[in-house]
Structures are given as C-alpha cells and as structure tokens.
CSV table of C-alpha atoms in Angstrom, one decimal:
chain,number,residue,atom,x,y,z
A,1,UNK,CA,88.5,126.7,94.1
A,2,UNK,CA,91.1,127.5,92.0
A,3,UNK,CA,93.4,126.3,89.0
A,4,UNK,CA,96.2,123.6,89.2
A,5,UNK,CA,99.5,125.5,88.7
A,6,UNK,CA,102.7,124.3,88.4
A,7,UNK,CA,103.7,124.2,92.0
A,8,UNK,CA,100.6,122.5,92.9
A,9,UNK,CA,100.7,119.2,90.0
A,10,UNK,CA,102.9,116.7,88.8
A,11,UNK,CA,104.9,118.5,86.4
A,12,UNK,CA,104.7,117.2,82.6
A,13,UNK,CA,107.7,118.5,81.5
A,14,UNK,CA,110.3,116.4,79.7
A,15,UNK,CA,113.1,115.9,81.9
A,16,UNK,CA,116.2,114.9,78.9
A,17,UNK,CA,119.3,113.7,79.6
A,18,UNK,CA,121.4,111.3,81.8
A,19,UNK,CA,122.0,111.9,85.1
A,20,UNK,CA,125.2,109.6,85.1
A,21,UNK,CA,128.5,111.4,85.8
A,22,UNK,CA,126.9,115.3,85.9
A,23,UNK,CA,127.3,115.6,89.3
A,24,UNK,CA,130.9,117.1,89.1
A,25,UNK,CA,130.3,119.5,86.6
A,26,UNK,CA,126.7,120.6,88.1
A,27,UNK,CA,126.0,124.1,88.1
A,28,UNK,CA,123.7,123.8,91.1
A,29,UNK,CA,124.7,122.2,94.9
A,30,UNK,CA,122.5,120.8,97.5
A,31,UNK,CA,122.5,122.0,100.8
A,32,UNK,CA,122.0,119.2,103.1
A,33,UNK,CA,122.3,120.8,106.8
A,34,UNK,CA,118.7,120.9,107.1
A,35,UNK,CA,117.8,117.6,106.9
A,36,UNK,CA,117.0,117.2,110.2
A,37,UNK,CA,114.0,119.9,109.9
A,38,UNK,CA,112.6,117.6,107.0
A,39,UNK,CA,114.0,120.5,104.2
A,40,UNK,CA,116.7,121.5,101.7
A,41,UNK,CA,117.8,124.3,99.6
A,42,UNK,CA,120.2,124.8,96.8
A,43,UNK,CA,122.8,126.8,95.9
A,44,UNK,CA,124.2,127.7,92.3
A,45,UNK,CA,125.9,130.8,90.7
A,46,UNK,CA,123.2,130.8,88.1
A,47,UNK,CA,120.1,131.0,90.2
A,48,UNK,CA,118.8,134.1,89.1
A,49,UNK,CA,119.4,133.8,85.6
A,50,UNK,CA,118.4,130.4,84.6
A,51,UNK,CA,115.1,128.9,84.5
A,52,UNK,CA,115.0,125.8,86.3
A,53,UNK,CA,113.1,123.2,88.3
A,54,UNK,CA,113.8,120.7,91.5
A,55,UNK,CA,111.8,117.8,91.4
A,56,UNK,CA,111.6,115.4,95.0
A,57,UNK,CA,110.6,111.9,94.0
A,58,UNK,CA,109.9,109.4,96.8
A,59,UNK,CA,108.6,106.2,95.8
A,60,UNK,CA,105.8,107.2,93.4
A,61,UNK,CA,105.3,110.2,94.5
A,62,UNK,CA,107.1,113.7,92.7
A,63,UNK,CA,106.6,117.1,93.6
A,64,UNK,CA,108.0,119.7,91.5
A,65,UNK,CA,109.1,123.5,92.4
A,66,UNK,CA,110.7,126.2,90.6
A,67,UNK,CA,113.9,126.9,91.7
A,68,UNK,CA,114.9,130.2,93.2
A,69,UNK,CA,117.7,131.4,95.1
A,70,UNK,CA,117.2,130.8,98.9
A,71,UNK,CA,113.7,128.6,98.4
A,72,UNK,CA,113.4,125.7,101.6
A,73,UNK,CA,112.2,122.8,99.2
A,74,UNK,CA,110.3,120.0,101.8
A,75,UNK,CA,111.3,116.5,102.5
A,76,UNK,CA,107.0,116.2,103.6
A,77,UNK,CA,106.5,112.3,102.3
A,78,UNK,CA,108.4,111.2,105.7
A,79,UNK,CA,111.3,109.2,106.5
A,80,UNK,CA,113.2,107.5,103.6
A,81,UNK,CA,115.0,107.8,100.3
A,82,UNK,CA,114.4,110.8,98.3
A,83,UNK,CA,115.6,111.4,94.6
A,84,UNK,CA,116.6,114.6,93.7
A,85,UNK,CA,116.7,116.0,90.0
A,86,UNK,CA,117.6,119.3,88.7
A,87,UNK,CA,116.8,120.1,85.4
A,88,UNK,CA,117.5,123.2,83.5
A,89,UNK,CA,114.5,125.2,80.8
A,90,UNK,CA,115.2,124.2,77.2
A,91,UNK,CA,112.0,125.2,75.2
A,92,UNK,CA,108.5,124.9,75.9
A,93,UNK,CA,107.7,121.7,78.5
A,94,UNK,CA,111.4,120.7,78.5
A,95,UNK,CA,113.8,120.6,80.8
A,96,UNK,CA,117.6,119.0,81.1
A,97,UNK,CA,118.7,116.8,83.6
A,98,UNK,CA,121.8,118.5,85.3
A,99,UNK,CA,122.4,116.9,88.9
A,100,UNK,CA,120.7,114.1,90.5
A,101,UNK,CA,121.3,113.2,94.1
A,102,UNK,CA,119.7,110.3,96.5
A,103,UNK,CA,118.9,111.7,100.0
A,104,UNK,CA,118.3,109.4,103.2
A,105,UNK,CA,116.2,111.1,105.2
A,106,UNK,CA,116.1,109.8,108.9
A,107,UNK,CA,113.7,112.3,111.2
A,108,UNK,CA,113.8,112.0,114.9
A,109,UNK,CA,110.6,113.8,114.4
A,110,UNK,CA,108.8,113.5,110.9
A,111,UNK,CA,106.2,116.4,111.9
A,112,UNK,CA,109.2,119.0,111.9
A,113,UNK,CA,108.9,119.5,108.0
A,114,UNK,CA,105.4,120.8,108.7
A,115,UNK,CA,106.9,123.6,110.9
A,116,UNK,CA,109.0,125.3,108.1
A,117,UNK,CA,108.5,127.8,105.7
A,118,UNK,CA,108.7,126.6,102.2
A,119,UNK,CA,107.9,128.5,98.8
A,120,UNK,CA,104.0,128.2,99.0
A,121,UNK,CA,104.3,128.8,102.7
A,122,UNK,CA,106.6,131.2,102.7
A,123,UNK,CA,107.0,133.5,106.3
A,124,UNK,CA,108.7,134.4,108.8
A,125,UNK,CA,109.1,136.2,112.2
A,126,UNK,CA,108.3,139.7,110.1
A,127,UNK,CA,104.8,138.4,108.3
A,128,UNK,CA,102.6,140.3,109.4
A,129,UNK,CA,99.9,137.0,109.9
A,130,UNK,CA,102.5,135.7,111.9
A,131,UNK,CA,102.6,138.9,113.9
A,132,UNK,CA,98.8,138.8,114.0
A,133,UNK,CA,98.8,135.4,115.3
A,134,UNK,CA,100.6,135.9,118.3
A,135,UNK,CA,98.3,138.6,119.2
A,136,UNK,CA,95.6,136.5,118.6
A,137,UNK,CA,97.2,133.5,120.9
A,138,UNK,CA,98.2,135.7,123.9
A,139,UNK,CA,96.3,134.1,126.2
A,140,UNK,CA,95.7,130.9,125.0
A,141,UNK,CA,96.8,127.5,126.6
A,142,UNK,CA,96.9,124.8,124.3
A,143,UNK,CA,97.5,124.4,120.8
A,144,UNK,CA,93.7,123.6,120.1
A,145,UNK,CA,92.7,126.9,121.7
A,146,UNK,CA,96.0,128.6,119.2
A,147,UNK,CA,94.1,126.9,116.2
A,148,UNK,CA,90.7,127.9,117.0
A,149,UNK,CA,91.7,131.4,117.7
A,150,UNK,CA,93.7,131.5,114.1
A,151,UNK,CA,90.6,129.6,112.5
A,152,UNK,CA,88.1,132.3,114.1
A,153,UNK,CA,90.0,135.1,112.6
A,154,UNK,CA,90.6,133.8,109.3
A,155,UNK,CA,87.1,132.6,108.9
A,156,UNK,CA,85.4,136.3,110.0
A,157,UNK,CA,88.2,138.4,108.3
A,158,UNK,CA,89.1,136.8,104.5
A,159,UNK,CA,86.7,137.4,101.8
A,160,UNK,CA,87.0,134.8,99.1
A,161,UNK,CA,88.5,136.8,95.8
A,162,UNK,CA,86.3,135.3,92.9
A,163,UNK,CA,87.7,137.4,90.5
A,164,UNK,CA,91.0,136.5,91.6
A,165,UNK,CA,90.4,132.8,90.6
A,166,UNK,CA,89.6,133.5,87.4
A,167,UNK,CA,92.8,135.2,86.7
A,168,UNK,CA,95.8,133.8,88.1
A,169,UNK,CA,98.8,132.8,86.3
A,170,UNK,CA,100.9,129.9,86.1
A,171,UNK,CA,103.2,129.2,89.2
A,172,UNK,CA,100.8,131.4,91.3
A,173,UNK,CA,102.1,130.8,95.1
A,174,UNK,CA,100.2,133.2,97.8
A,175,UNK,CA,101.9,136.5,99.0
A,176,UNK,CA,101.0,136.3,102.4
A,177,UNK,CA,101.6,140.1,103.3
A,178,UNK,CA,98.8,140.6,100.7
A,179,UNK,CA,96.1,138.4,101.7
A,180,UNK,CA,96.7,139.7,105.0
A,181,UNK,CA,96.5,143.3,103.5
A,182,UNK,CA,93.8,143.2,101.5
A,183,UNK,CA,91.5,140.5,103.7
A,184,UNK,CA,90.6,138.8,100.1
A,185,UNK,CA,92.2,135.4,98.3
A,186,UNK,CA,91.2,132.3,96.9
A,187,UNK,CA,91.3,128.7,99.1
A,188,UNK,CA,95.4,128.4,98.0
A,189,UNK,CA,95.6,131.3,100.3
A,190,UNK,CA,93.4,130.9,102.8
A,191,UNK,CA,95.3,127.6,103.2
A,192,UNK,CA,98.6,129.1,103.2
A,193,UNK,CA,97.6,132.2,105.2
A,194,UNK,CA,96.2,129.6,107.9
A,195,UNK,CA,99.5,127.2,107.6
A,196,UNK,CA,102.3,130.0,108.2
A,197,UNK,CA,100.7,131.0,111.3
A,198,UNK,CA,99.9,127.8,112.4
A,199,UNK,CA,103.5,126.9,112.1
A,200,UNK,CA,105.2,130.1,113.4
A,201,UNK,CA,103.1,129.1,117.1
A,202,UNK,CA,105.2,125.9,116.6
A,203,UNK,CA,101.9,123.4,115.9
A,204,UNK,CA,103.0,121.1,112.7
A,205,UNK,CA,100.3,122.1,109.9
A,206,UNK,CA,100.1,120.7,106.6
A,207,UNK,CA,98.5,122.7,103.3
A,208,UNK,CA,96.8,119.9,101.7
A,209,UNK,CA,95.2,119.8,98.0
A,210,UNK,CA,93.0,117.8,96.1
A,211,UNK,CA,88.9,117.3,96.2
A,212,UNK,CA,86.1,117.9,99.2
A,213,UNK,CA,82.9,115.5,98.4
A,214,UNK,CA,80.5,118.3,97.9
A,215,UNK,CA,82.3,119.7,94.9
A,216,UNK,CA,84.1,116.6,93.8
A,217,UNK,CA,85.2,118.5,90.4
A,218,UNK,CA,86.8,121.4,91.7
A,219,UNK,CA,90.9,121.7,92.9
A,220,UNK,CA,90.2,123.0,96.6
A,221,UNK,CA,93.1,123.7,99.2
A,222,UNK,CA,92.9,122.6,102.8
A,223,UNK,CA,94.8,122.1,106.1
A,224,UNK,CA,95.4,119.4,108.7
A,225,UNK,CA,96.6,120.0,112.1
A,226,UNK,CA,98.1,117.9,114.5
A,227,UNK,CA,97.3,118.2,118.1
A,228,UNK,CA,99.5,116.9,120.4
A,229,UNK,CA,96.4,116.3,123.4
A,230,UNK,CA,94.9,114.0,121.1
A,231,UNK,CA,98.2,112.8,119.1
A,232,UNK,CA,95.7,113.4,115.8
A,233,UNK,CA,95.8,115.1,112.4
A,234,UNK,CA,92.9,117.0,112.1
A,235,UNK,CA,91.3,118.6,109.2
A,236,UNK,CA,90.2,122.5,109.0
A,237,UNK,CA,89.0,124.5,105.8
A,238,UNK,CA,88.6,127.7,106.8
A,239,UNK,CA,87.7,128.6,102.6
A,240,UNK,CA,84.4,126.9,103.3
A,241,UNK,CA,83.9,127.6,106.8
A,242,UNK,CA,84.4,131.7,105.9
A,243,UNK,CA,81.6,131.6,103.3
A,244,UNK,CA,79.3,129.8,106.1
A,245,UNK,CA,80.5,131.9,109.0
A,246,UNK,CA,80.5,135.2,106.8
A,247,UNK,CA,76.3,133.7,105.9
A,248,UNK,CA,75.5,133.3,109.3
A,249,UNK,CA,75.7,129.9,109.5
A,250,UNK,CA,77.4,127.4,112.2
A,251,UNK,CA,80.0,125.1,111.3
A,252,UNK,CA,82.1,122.7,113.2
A,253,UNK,CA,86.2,123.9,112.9
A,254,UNK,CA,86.8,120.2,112.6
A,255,UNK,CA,85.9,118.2,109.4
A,256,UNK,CA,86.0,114.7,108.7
A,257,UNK,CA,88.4,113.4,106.9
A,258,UNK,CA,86.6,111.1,104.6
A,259,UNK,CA,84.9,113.7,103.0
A,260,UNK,CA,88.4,115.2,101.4
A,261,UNK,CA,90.7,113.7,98.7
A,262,UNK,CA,94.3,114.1,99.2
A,263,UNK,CA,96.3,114.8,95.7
A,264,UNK,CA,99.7,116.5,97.4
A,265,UNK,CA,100.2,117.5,100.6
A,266,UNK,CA,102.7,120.3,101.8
C-alpha cells in the first residue's frame, strides 16, 4: 500500500569509519534514563544542523531513523544487547561513523516500548486522535471493547488517499493531526493513527510492516494488539477492513496471523 521509505527499510547507506576511541570526542550523547520504557533519545549541539542517522542493531536485526532533536528511538526487539551507531551525512548514500555505544537492555516489562511515542508514532496528550479516543472509550470496560471502539471509528471515518501513495517522498512518517484532519491517508497512517491511540489508552500496540497473503507484492502497514484477558497479540488492519466496511461488507476486527509477513515491527 505504499512505498518503502527510509524509516521503514534497512538502510543501504555506507556507514565509514571506526568506531574505536570516538566516543570522547562524539558530537552526539545518548540519553539512557529511559531504558526502562524500552526507548532512548539523543542529545548533541548539532542536531538541527547536521544530517544524520541512529541505527539500533540487535542480533541481525537494524532499524534505522533519522535523527532529530528530541525523537524517542525504540528498544522494540526485547530484552538484550543493543548496538548503537551514529553516523553523520557525507554525500549521497554515505554516512560516518561518529559514536557507537552497546546498550543492555533488561525490561521488567518488554510490552512498555509499545506504549511510547516514537518518530512514526509520534503523539501525545494534545493529538487530537488521542483526544478522540478517549471520547470514543468513555464507557468502555476492557481493553478489547477500547480496541474495537478505535477500530470502528477508524474503519467508518479514514478514506484511503490513493493519490497520496503515489506521491510521497522519502522519509515520509504520518502527521497524525492531519490524517485526523482530513479523514484520508495511506495504510502507514492508518497504522500509525490506530497505534497512537491505542497506546495513549495504555494497551501495548505495535505498527507492524511487511506483506498480507492476498497482495503478497505490495509493502502494507499493520497492527497487533495485546490483550491482557487473553495474554495474546492480536492482529488488526483497519486499511483493509475500511475499504470493506466503507463497501458494505462484514469483516472480522481480528485477522490471522498467518496470513501477514512481518519485515519490521515498531
């Protein structure tokens, strides 16, 4: 349903350099006092004027992120030993090493991370969704009914934005005041959108990406949930569900898991 953009892929860049002894002379620091929410951010005098990335390696897995002032970058591939790198724009796909770290990350609780707001999930207490899904959760009891009452409004309200797929631009992450706004994105924000209110009602939620088996060529974005009555992860796309909803059609909220591919999760 939509492109893969830099936040969303393996970055190809070129990372150059050695990260032995840059550490004291780094430009950037890492702020650690989050770790216990499953996120961290960095802090550097240069933020706004330099282009650079943060890339989170764990085991064989990297996730890279553009880094900007004040961003919450997730721990989300659970307890263990993270590497850090953060590398600086040379030219074209390349990038210089300046400061690696090693993080240990021990959880008491490894859903946390799914609870925060991070750069393609970014919200808080003023977002309007968020407001919107308070409303919407007034009276429910459990987090099931919370999720079916977001899933019900996102599915009825959000038109999917065709032209807006065909257009975006690289490092694309959803503006969630907008979607909200304008009742029209593409499955990135659907995803998102349904995330950040998820999360601000407290119920971990993950923005997954990858492949759904009836369009096994196309990039889709989707979510799991956990519920805590059933200790499960469930899995709800509320980008397909709207077009079948907004047709007429009846569709269960929750899919089976087989039929998705998981490339990165958030």
């Amino acid at each position: 349903m939509f492109k893969k953009l830099f936040t969303m892929t393996l970055l190809a860049a070129l990372l150059i350099g050695s990260p032995k002894g840059i550490e004291a002379a780094a430009p950037y620091i890492i702020d650690r006092s989050a770790l216990d929410k499953g996120i961290i951010t960095v802090a550097g005098s240069d933020l706004n004027d330099t282009k650079a990335i943060v890339r989170i390696s764990k085991d064989n897995n990297k996730y890279d992120y553009y880094l900007t002032n004040g961003a919450q970058y997730p721990l989300q591939q659970g307890n263990g030993t993270y590497s850090i790198t953060i590398a600086q724009f040379l030219s074209e796909n390349k990038y210089k090493v300046v400061s690696q770290e090693s993080i240990e990350l021990k959880m008491d609780d490894e859903n946390a991370v799914f609870l925060q707001s991070i750069p393609m999930i970014d919200w808080n207490n003023n977002t309007k969704a968020v407001a919107e899904a308070k409303r919407l959760t007034s009276d429910a009891m459990s987090d099931r009914e919370k999720t079916a009452a977001i899933y019900s409004y996102i599915v009825r309200s959000i038109q999917y934005d065709y032209a807006k797929a065909q257009s975006l631009d690289s490092g694309y992450t959803p503006d969630l005041d907008a979607v909200y706004d304008t009742s029209k994105g593409i499955c990135y924000d659907y995803a998102a959108l349904f995330a950040a209110m998820a999360r601000s009602l407290n119920i971990p939620t993950r923005l997954a990406m990858g492949y759904e088996a009836s369009a096994p060529a196309t990039f889709h974005a989707w979510n799991q949930v956990y519920l805590k009555d059933i200790d499960q992860w469930v899995t709800i796309d509320t980008t397909y569900d709207a077009a079948r909803v907004q047709n007429g059609q009846d569709t269960p909220m929750i899919k089976q898991a087989a039929d998705y591919t998981i490339t990165q999760i958030y």
